[in-house]
Amino acid sequence: RNHLHAAGHICVLKDAFTYESPTEIANLASTDKFDAALAIHLYKGGRLLQGSRIPFGIIFGGTDINEDIKCEEKHRVMGAVLGEARFAVAFTVKMKELAAAEWPDARKKIYVQTQGIKTTPSETFDWYRFLQNADIATDGSSVHLFLLICGLRRVKDPLYLVDVFSDWHRKDPSVHLGIIGLAVDPLFTSEVKEKVKRAPGVHLLQEIPQDDLHAAMKRCFAVVNSSISEGMSAAILEAMNLDIPVLARNIPGNAAIIKHKETGLLFSDPQEFVVLSKSLMNDPIMEREIVTRAKDYVKKHHSWESERKAYQNLVLRL
C-alpha cells in the first residue's frame, strides 16, 4: 500500500474474509468509485473479483499455488480469475512455473517479484518488560529466546516444535520458544492456548506493533518458521535483515530463500531442529557467518526500492 500511495494513488485496504461474494465487491467498487483492484491470494482474494467491472491484478499468496490448487473447485475458480486478471505476481520463479504449468495461457502475464524488505526496530522497546510480560524469568541468567512469528492457523503449524522444545527446556531452562502472531483461526487458537499451557518453556505472546516486533527480533536468539506451506515468509527475510539467524522447516517456500548452513538452517523434523539449534548456540563463528551472508542475500535480492518500482509499474497496466 505504501508503494501505491507514494505514486499518488489512493489505496483502500479491505479484508477478503469479510466478504462473501463478487457481488458485494462489485457494489463496493461502484459505490466508492474504485478504478482498479489488486487482490492478494488467487483464491481468497481473487474469487471476489470474478466477473469484475474494474480491471484487477493478483499477487499469489503461496497456499493458493501450493495447496488450493489440489482442490478441483478452487482450481477451477483460480483458473477463471487468472484468465481475467491483467497481471499476476509470483514471489519466486518456482511459484510462477507451478502456476504456468496449470494455466499455460497465463504464463505471459505472470511476473516474478520477490518481497522487498524494510525493518524499523523501535528505539524505545523495553526487552526486559517484554520478557516479563511473557512470564520468562530473567534473574540475571542468560535467556535464549527463539521467536516463532506467524498467524495462528493450521498451515503455519505453530505446535510442530512444542513437545520437543519443552523437553529441551526441562534440560536447559535458558531456552524458550515464543509464539507471536494474529489469532486468525479462533478455534485453532484455543487449541494452541491449551497445548502451550501444558508446555514449560513455550509461551504464547501477545501481539505487538511491528516496530516493537522488529526490536524484539533483534534481541532474540533466533527466528523460527515451522510452516507446512509458505509462499515467501516476510518474518524470515526481516530476521535476516536484522542480523538474526533463522531456523526454518525444509519446505519449498523456505528453501527458496534459505541456503542450508549458508544463510540459515533448514530442519526436516523436530529432533533435527534441536540438534541444529544446539550447534548454532555452541558455534558463534558459524552463527556470525550465517548472519552476515543472510544480510547480504536480503540486500541483493529483496530490495524494498525494487519492489516499489515494480508495483508502481504494474499498476499502470490497470
mmCIF file of C-alpha atoms in Angstrom:
data_model
loop_
_atom_site.group_PDB
_atom_site.id
_atom_site.type_symbol
_atom_site.label_atom_id
_atom_site.label_comp_id
_atom_site.label_asym_id
_atom_site.label_seq_id
_atom_site.Cartn_x
_atom_site.Cartn_y
_atom_site.Cartn_z
ATOM 1 C CA ARG A 1 0.000 0.000 0.000
ATOM 2 C CA ASN A 2 2.891 2.395 0.796
ATOM 3 C CA HIS A 3 4.281 1.866 -2.690
ATOM 4 C CA LEU A 4 0.970 2.799 -4.322
ATOM 5 C CA HIS A 5 0.378 5.801 -2.052
ATOM 6 C CA ALA A 6 3.858 7.060 -2.916
ATOM 7 C CA ALA A 7 2.913 7.024 -6.605
ATOM 8 C CA GLY A 8 -0.109 9.240 -5.900
ATOM 9 C CA HIS A 9 -2.819 6.554 -5.848
ATOM 10 C CA ILE A 10 -5.452 6.402 -3.130
ATOM 11 C CA CYS A 11 -5.355 2.846 -1.833
ATOM 12 C CA VAL A 12 -8.090 1.288 0.334
ATOM 13 C CA LEU A 13 -7.280 -1.953 2.124
ATOM 14 C CA LYS A 14 -10.089 -4.500 2.636
ATOM 15 C CA ASP A 15 -10.031 -7.919 4.306
ATOM 16 C CA ALA A 16 -11.239 -10.640 1.893
ATOM 17 C CA PHE A 17 -12.619 -12.650 4.849
ATOM 18 C CA THR A 18 -15.290 -10.001 5.468
ATOM 19 C CA TYR A 19 -16.855 -10.501 2.010
ATOM 20 C CA GLU A 20 -18.917 -13.432 0.767
ATOM 21 C CA SER A 21 -19.335 -12.898 -2.963
ATOM 22 C CA PRO A 22 -18.173 -10.978 -6.065
ATOM 23 C CA THR A 23 -21.487 -9.038 -5.953
ATOM 24 C CA GLU A 24 -20.504 -7.401 -2.645
ATOM 25 C CA ILE A 25 -17.165 -6.294 -4.102
ATOM 26 C CA ALA A 26 -18.868 -5.069 -7.306
ATOM 27 C CA ASN A 27 -21.233 -2.942 -5.173
ATOM 28 C CA LEU A 28 -18.322 -1.629 -3.135
ATOM 29 C CA ALA A 29 -16.390 -0.745 -6.305
ATOM 30 C CA SER A 30 -19.287 1.204 -7.810
ATOM 31 C CA THR A 31 -20.259 2.946 -4.538
ATOM 32 C CA ASP A 32 -16.694 4.050 -3.751
ATOM 33 C CA LYS A 33 -15.888 4.600 -7.452
ATOM 34 C CA PHE A 34 -12.757 2.433 -7.455
ATOM 35 C CA ASP A 35 -10.757 2.450 -10.688
ATOM 36 C CA ALA A 36 -8.933 -0.846 -10.178
ATOM 37 C CA ALA A 37 -8.214 -3.621 -7.680
ATOM 38 C CA LEU A 38 -5.247 -5.647 -6.526
ATOM 39 C CA ALA A 39 -6.020 -8.961 -4.788
ATOM 40 C CA ILE A 40 -3.665 -10.916 -2.581
ATOM 41 C CA HIS A 41 -4.141 -14.714 -2.930
ATOM 42 C CA LEU A 42 -5.509 -16.135 -6.169
ATOM 43 C CA TYR A 43 -8.392 -17.903 -4.429
ATOM 44 C CA LYS A 44 -9.246 -15.981 -1.235
ATOM 45 C CA GLY A 45 -8.949 -12.511 -2.769
ATOM 46 C CA GLY A 46 -9.248 -13.415 -6.440
ATOM 47 C CA ARG A 47 -12.606 -15.216 -6.263
ATOM 48 C CA LEU A 48 -14.230 -11.950 -5.141
ATOM 49 C CA LEU A 49 -13.110 -10.236 -8.345
ATOM 50 C CA GLN A 50 -14.549 -12.804 -10.759
ATOM 51 C CA GLY A 51 -16.541 -11.035 -13.473
ATOM 52 C CA SER A 52 -15.343 -7.700 -12.061
ATOM 53 C CA ARG A 53 -16.329 -4.466 -13.798
ATOM 54 C CA ILE A 54 -12.986 -2.957 -12.860
ATOM 55 C CA PRO A 55 -9.557 -4.127 -14.053
ATOM 56 C CA PHE A 56 -7.526 -6.058 -11.491
ATOM 57 C CA GLY A 57 -4.200 -7.738 -10.785
ATOM 58 C CA ILE A 58 -3.355 -10.656 -8.482
ATOM 59 C CA ILE A 59 -0.493 -11.343 -6.073
ATOM 60 C CA PHE A 60 -0.073 -15.064 -5.355
ATOM 61 C CA GLY A 61 -0.060 -15.828 -1.633
ATOM 62 C CA GLY A 62 1.658 -19.211 -1.531
ATOM 63 C CA THR A 63 -1.056 -21.506 -0.180
ATOM 64 C CA ASP A 64 -3.090 -20.776 -3.343
ATOM 65 C CA ILE A 65 -0.442 -22.266 -5.645
ATOM 66 C CA ASN A 66 0.922 -24.839 -3.153
ATOM 67 C CA GLU A 67 -2.300 -26.108 -1.549
ATOM 68 C CA ASP A 68 -5.590 -24.775 -3.004
ATOM 69 C CA ILE A 69 -4.573 -25.932 -6.467
ATOM 70 C CA LYS A 70 -5.201 -29.540 -5.293
ATOM 71 C CA CYS A 71 -8.931 -28.857 -4.800
ATOM 72 C CA GLU A 72 -10.885 -29.201 -8.054
ATOM 73 C CA GLU A 73 -13.421 -26.427 -7.357
ATOM 74 C CA LYS A 74 -10.773 -23.948 -6.170
ATOM 75 C CA HIS A 75 -8.615 -24.849 -9.166
ATOM 76 C CA ARG A 76 -11.496 -24.023 -11.495
ATOM 77 C CA VAL A 77 -12.191 -20.663 -9.808
ATOM 78 C CA MET A 78 -8.488 -19.714 -9.743
ATOM 79 C CA GLY A 79 -8.107 -20.514 -13.458
ATOM 80 C CA ALA A 80 -11.068 -18.262 -14.283
ATOM 81 C CA VAL A 81 -9.702 -15.438 -12.103
ATOM 82 C CA LEU A 82 -6.260 -15.691 -13.675
ATOM 83 C CA GLY A 83 -7.847 -15.581 -17.106
ATOM 84 C CA GLU A 84 -9.492 -12.237 -16.260
ATOM 85 C CA ALA A 85 -6.538 -10.651 -14.394
ATOM 86 C CA ARG A 86 -4.385 -8.079 -16.207
ATOM 87 C CA PHE A 87 -1.302 -9.441 -14.440
ATOM 88 C CA ALA A 88 -0.241 -11.770 -11.617
ATOM 89 C CA VAL A 89 2.793 -11.594 -9.329
ATOM 90 C CA ALA A 90 4.704 -14.641 -8.053
ATOM 91 C CA PHE A 91 7.367 -14.261 -5.365
ATOM 92 C CA THR A 92 9.631 -16.928 -6.901
ATOM 93 C CA VAL A 93 10.377 -18.416 -10.333
ATOM 94 C CA LYS A 94 9.286 -21.787 -8.948
ATOM 95 C CA MET A 95 5.873 -20.402 -7.992
ATOM 96 C CA LYS A 96 5.476 -18.880 -11.451
ATOM 97 C CA GLU A 97 6.363 -22.231 -13.062
ATOM 98 C CA LEU A 98 3.850 -24.121 -10.895
ATOM 99 C CA ALA A 99 1.077 -21.706 -11.900
ATOM 100 C CA ALA A 100 2.100 -21.658 -15.566
ATOM 101 C CA ALA A 101 2.064 -25.478 -15.660
ATOM 102 C CA GLU A 102 -1.591 -25.420 -14.532
ATOM 103 C CA TRP A 103 -2.678 -22.469 -16.686
ATOM 104 C CA PRO A 104 -0.283 -22.197 -19.663
ATOM 105 C CA ASP A 105 -2.267 -19.356 -21.264
ATOM 106 C CA ALA A 106 -1.475 -17.143 -18.291
ATOM 107 C CA ARG A 107 2.322 -17.599 -18.428
ATOM 108 C CA LYS A 108 2.976 -14.256 -20.168
ATOM 109 C CA LYS A 109 1.058 -12.262 -17.586
ATOM 110 C CA ILE A 110 2.841 -13.758 -14.533
ATOM 111 C CA TYR A 111 5.711 -11.598 -13.272
ATOM 112 C CA VAL A 112 8.287 -12.646 -10.684
ATOM 113 C CA GLN A 113 8.878 -10.070 -7.956
ATOM 114 C CA THR A 114 10.426 -11.080 -4.647
ATOM 115 C CA GLN A 115 9.194 -9.432 -1.458
ATOM 116 C CA GLY A 116 11.001 -6.220 -0.626
ATOM 117 C CA ILE A 117 12.112 -5.914 2.990
ATOM 118 C CA LYS A 118 12.384 -2.898 5.259
ATOM 119 C CA THR A 119 12.870 -3.252 9.014
ATOM 120 C CA THR A 120 12.148 -0.467 11.512
ATOM 121 C CA PRO A 121 13.072 -1.593 15.053
ATOM 122 C CA SER A 122 11.783 0.723 17.786
ATOM 123 C CA GLU A 123 14.431 2.663 19.714
ATOM 124 C CA THR A 124 12.359 2.683 22.900
ATOM 125 C CA PHE A 125 11.496 -1.029 23.071
ATOM 126 C CA ASP A 126 11.815 -2.489 26.588
ATOM 127 C CA TRP A 127 13.208 -6.030 26.223
ATOM 128 C CA TYR A 128 13.001 -6.866 29.944
ATOM 129 C CA ARG A 129 9.376 -5.816 30.172
ATOM 130 C CA PHE A 130 8.708 -7.909 27.045
ATOM 131 C CA LEU A 131 10.234 -10.982 28.776
ATOM 132 C CA GLN A 132 8.343 -10.183 31.972
ATOM 133 C CA ASN A 133 5.016 -9.998 30.073
ATOM 134 C CA ALA A 134 5.844 -13.370 28.546
ATOM 135 C CA ASP A 135 6.460 -14.864 32.022
ATOM 136 C CA ILE A 136 10.089 -15.527 31.191
ATOM 137 C CA ALA A 137 12.200 -15.152 34.324
ATOM 138 C CA THR A 138 15.481 -13.347 33.683
ATOM 139 C CA ASP A 139 17.008 -13.185 37.208
ATOM 140 C CA GLY A 140 20.424 -12.325 35.789
ATOM 141 C CA SER A 141 20.787 -15.576 33.854
ATOM 142 C CA SER A 142 21.044 -15.639 30.077
ATOM 143 C CA VAL A 143 17.893 -16.227 28.027
ATOM 144 C CA HIS A 144 17.907 -17.845 24.599
ATOM 145 C CA LEU A 145 14.543 -16.894 23.139
ATOM 146 C CA PHE A 146 13.510 -18.483 19.847
ATOM 147 C CA LEU A 147 10.712 -16.478 18.222
ATOM 148 C CA LEU A 148 8.089 -18.113 16.015
ATOM 149 C CA ILE A 149 6.191 -15.339 14.236
ATOM 150 C CA CYS A 150 3.014 -16.468 12.485
ATOM 151 C CA GLY A 151 -0.719 -16.048 12.190
ATOM 152 C CA LEU A 152 -2.361 -18.741 14.333
ATOM 153 C CA ARG A 153 -3.714 -21.078 11.654
ATOM 154 C CA ARG A 154 -3.078 -24.725 10.834
ATOM 155 C CA VAL A 155 -0.923 -24.163 7.749
ATOM 156 C CA LYS A 156 1.628 -22.320 9.951
ATOM 157 C CA ASP A 157 1.823 -25.372 12.270
ATOM 158 C CA PRO A 158 2.914 -23.443 15.389
ATOM 159 C CA LEU A 159 2.573 -26.597 17.543
ATOM 160 C CA TYR A 160 5.087 -28.582 15.458
ATOM 161 C CA LEU A 161 8.013 -27.962 17.817
ATOM 162 C CA VAL A 162 6.186 -27.553 21.132
ATOM 163 C CA ASP A 163 6.815 -31.036 22.623
ATOM 164 C CA VAL A 164 10.445 -31.289 21.623
ATOM 165 C CA PHE A 165 11.109 -27.722 22.791
ATOM 166 C CA SER A 166 9.552 -28.411 26.184
ATOM 167 C CA ASP A 167 11.772 -31.476 26.626
ATOM 168 C CA TRP A 168 14.812 -29.384 25.742
ATOM 169 C CA HIS A 169 13.747 -26.575 28.135
ATOM 170 C CA ARG A 170 13.499 -29.103 31.018
ATOM 171 C CA LYS A 171 17.174 -29.973 30.445
ATOM 172 C CA ASP A 172 18.254 -26.391 29.691
ATOM 173 C CA PRO A 173 15.995 -23.778 31.363
ATOM 174 C CA SER A 174 17.696 -20.917 29.439
ATOM 175 C CA VAL A 175 15.931 -21.861 26.170
ATOM 176 C CA HIS A 176 12.430 -20.558 25.494
ATOM 177 C CA LEU A 177 10.127 -20.623 22.476
ATOM 178 C CA GLY A 178 7.851 -17.613 21.998
ATOM 179 C CA ILE A 179 4.930 -17.894 19.556
ATOM 180 C CA ILE A 180 3.642 -14.499 18.465
ATOM 181 C CA GLY A 181 1.041 -13.543 15.873
ATOM 182 C CA LEU A 182 -2.524 -12.753 14.965
ATOM 183 C CA ALA A 183 -5.280 -15.163 16.079
ATOM 184 C CA VAL A 184 -6.532 -15.840 12.534
ATOM 185 C CA ASP A 185 -8.484 -19.018 13.294
ATOM 186 C CA PRO A 186 -10.326 -18.745 16.676
ATOM 187 C CA LEU A 187 -10.924 -22.497 17.043
ATOM 188 C CA PHE A 188 -7.292 -23.353 16.314
ATOM 189 C CA THR A 189 -6.091 -20.503 18.562
ATOM 190 C CA SER A 190 -7.830 -22.070 21.569
ATOM 191 C CA GLU A 191 -6.158 -25.389 20.669
ATOM 192 C CA VAL A 192 -2.771 -23.622 20.662
ATOM 193 C CA LYS A 193 -3.508 -21.936 24.017
ATOM 194 C CA GLU A 194 -4.441 -25.263 25.632
ATOM 195 C CA LYS A 195 -1.315 -27.010 24.362
ATOM 196 C CA VAL A 196 1.050 -24.176 25.321
ATOM 197 C CA LYS A 197 -0.418 -24.010 28.835
ATOM 198 C CA ARG A 198 0.894 -27.526 29.439
ATOM 199 C CA ALA A 199 4.284 -26.944 27.785
ATOM 200 C CA PRO A 200 7.026 -25.489 30.019
ATOM 201 C CA GLY A 201 9.430 -23.221 28.133
ATOM 202 C CA VAL A 202 6.858 -22.401 25.435
ATOM 203 C CA HIS A 203 4.982 -19.084 25.582
ATOM 204 C CA LEU A 204 2.107 -17.628 23.590
ATOM 205 C CA LEU A 205 2.998 -13.940 23.366
ATOM 206 C CA GLN A 206 0.673 -11.018 22.889
ATOM 207 C CA GLU A 207 0.731 -9.315 19.523
ATOM 208 C CA ILE A 208 2.786 -6.099 19.476
ATOM 209 C CA PRO A 209 3.255 -3.285 16.919
ATOM 210 C CA GLN A 210 5.650 -4.061 14.057
ATOM 211 C CA ASP A 211 8.382 -1.654 15.235
ATOM 212 C CA ASP A 212 8.410 -3.388 18.630
ATOM 213 C CA LEU A 213 8.339 -6.804 16.977
ATOM 214 C CA HIS A 214 11.421 -5.900 14.920
ATOM 215 C CA ALA A 215 13.134 -4.713 18.112
ATOM 216 C CA ALA A 216 12.195 -7.990 19.874
ATOM 217 C CA MET A 217 13.569 -9.972 16.914
ATOM 218 C CA LYS A 218 16.874 -8.089 17.278
ATOM 219 C CA ARG A 219 17.146 -9.229 20.914
ATOM 220 C CA CYS A 220 16.039 -12.840 20.456
ATOM 221 C CA PHE A 221 18.459 -15.686 19.754
ATOM 222 C CA ALA A 222 16.859 -16.938 16.521
ATOM 223 C CA VAL A 223 13.696 -16.671 14.454
ATOM 224 C CA VAL A 224 11.857 -19.914 13.690
ATOM 225 C CA ASN A 225 9.473 -20.934 10.889
ATOM 226 C CA SER A 226 7.616 -24.260 11.146
ATOM 227 C CA SER A 227 5.013 -23.821 8.378
ATOM 228 C CA ILE A 228 3.637 -26.746 6.387
ATOM 229 C CA SER A 229 3.418 -24.461 3.349
ATOM 230 C CA GLU A 230 4.829 -20.991 2.732
ATOM 231 C CA GLY A 231 4.864 -18.528 -0.155
ATOM 232 C CA MET A 232 7.688 -16.284 0.973
ATOM 233 C CA SER A 233 7.961 -15.580 4.688
ATOM 234 C CA ALA A 234 8.431 -11.879 5.442
ATOM 235 C CA ALA A 235 9.413 -12.779 9.038
ATOM 236 C CA ILE A 236 12.350 -14.871 7.772
ATOM 237 C CA LEU A 237 13.560 -12.077 5.496
ATOM 238 C CA GLU A 238 13.133 -9.466 8.237
ATOM 239 C CA ALA A 239 15.194 -11.597 10.641
ATOM 240 C CA MET A 240 17.933 -11.916 8.017
ATOM 241 C CA ASN A 241 17.886 -8.152 7.551
ATOM 242 C CA LEU A 242 18.135 -7.650 11.336
ATOM 243 C CA ASP A 243 21.218 -9.931 11.646
ATOM 244 C CA ILE A 244 19.314 -12.700 13.424
ATOM 245 C CA PRO A 245 19.808 -16.378 12.499
ATOM 246 C CA VAL A 246 16.840 -18.269 11.056
ATOM 247 C CA LEU A 247 15.831 -21.907 11.591
ATOM 248 C CA ALA A 248 13.116 -22.912 9.128
ATOM 249 C CA ARG A 249 11.243 -26.048 8.218
ATOM 250 C CA ASN A 250 12.578 -27.526 4.996
ATOM 251 C CA ILE A 251 9.674 -26.791 2.623
ATOM 252 C CA PRO A 252 9.916 -25.325 -0.915
ATOM 253 C CA GLY A 253 8.940 -21.742 0.073
ATOM 254 C CA ASN A 254 11.604 -21.620 2.798
ATOM 255 C CA ALA A 255 14.284 -23.461 0.807
ATOM 256 C CA ALA A 256 13.795 -20.875 -1.966
ATOM 257 C CA ILE A 257 15.230 -18.150 0.299
ATOM 258 C CA ILE A 258 17.488 -20.106 2.685
ATOM 259 C CA LYS A 259 20.616 -21.995 1.693
ATOM 260 C CA HIS A 260 21.215 -24.561 4.434
ATOM 261 C CA LYS A 261 24.205 -23.704 6.653
ATOM 262 C CA GLU A 262 24.941 -20.683 4.441
ATOM 263 C CA THR A 263 22.153 -18.150 5.013
ATOM 264 C CA GLY A 264 20.177 -20.092 7.630
ATOM 265 C CA LEU A 265 19.366 -23.593 8.856
ATOM 266 C CA LEU A 266 16.686 -25.913 7.433
ATOM 267 C CA PHE A 267 15.243 -28.730 9.548
ATOM 268 C CA SER A 268 13.127 -31.688 8.406
ATOM 269 C CA ASP A 269 11.773 -32.836 11.790
ATOM 270 C CA PRO A 270 11.558 -31.516 15.372
ATOM 271 C CA GLN A 271 14.563 -33.561 16.536
ATOM 272 C CA GLU A 272 16.755 -32.063 13.814
ATOM 273 C CA PHE A 273 15.553 -28.597 14.877
ATOM 274 C CA VAL A 274 17.004 -29.154 18.362
ATOM 275 C CA VAL A 275 20.298 -30.566 17.009
ATOM 276 C CA LEU A 276 20.742 -27.575 14.678
ATOM 277 C CA SER A 277 19.738 -25.077 17.392
ATOM 278 C CA LYS A 278 22.329 -26.500 19.763
ATOM 279 C CA SER A 279 25.027 -26.372 17.084
ATOM 280 C CA LEU A 280 24.154 -22.705 16.491
ATOM 281 C CA MET A 281 24.345 -21.938 20.228
ATOM 282 C CA ASN A 282 27.711 -23.669 20.552
ATOM 283 C CA ASP A 283 29.344 -22.198 17.455
ATOM 284 C CA PRO A 284 29.336 -18.374 17.489
ATOM 285 C CA ILE A 285 31.639 -18.271 14.442
ATOM 286 C CA MET A 286 29.165 -20.283 12.330
ATOM 287 C CA GLU A 287 26.359 -18.064 13.627
ATOM 288 C CA ARG A 288 28.220 -14.889 12.626
ATOM 289 C CA GLU A 289 28.997 -16.236 9.147
ATOM 290 C CA ILE A 290 25.375 -17.289 8.524
ATOM 291 C CA VAL A 291 24.046 -13.928 9.699
ATOM 292 C CA THR A 292 26.490 -11.962 7.506
ATOM 293 C CA ARG A 293 25.681 -13.962 4.363
ATOM 294 C CA ALA A 294 21.941 -13.758 5.077
ATOM 295 C CA LYS A 295 22.077 -9.948 5.371
ATOM 296 C CA ASP A 296 23.968 -9.730 2.055
ATOM 297 C CA TYR A 297 21.395 -12.005 0.412
ATOM 298 C CA VAL A 298 18.469 -9.799 1.524
ATOM 299 C CA LYS A 299 20.225 -6.622 0.366
ATOM 300 C CA LYS A 300 20.842 -8.138 -3.043
ATOM 301 C CA HIS A 301 17.560 -9.976 -3.714
ATOM 302 C CA HIS A 302 14.872 -8.317 -1.581
ATOM 303 C CA SER A 303 15.326 -4.634 -2.181
ATOM 304 C CA TRP A 304 12.391 -2.558 -0.976
ATOM 305 C CA GLU A 305 13.109 0.062 -3.662
ATOM 306 C CA SER A 306 12.980 -2.529 -6.487
ATOM 307 C CA GLU A 307 9.677 -3.861 -5.162
ATOM 308 C CA ARG A 308 8.278 -0.318 -5.064
ATOM 309 C CA LYS A 309 9.257 0.348 -8.691
ATOM 310 C CA ALA A 310 7.843 -2.993 -9.862
ATOM 311 C CA TYR A 311 4.399 -2.458 -8.303
ATOM 312 C CA GLN A 312 4.201 1.146 -9.399
ATOM 313 C CA ASN A 313 4.846 -0.011 -12.987
ATOM 314 C CA LEU A 314 2.458 -2.976 -12.798
ATOM 315 C CA VAL A 315 -0.414 -0.823 -11.533
ATOM 316 C CA LEU A 316 -0.102 1.292 -14.691
ATOM 317 C CA ARG A 317 -1.353 -1.799 -16.570
ATOM 318 C CA LEU A 318 -4.662 -1.436 -14.774
#
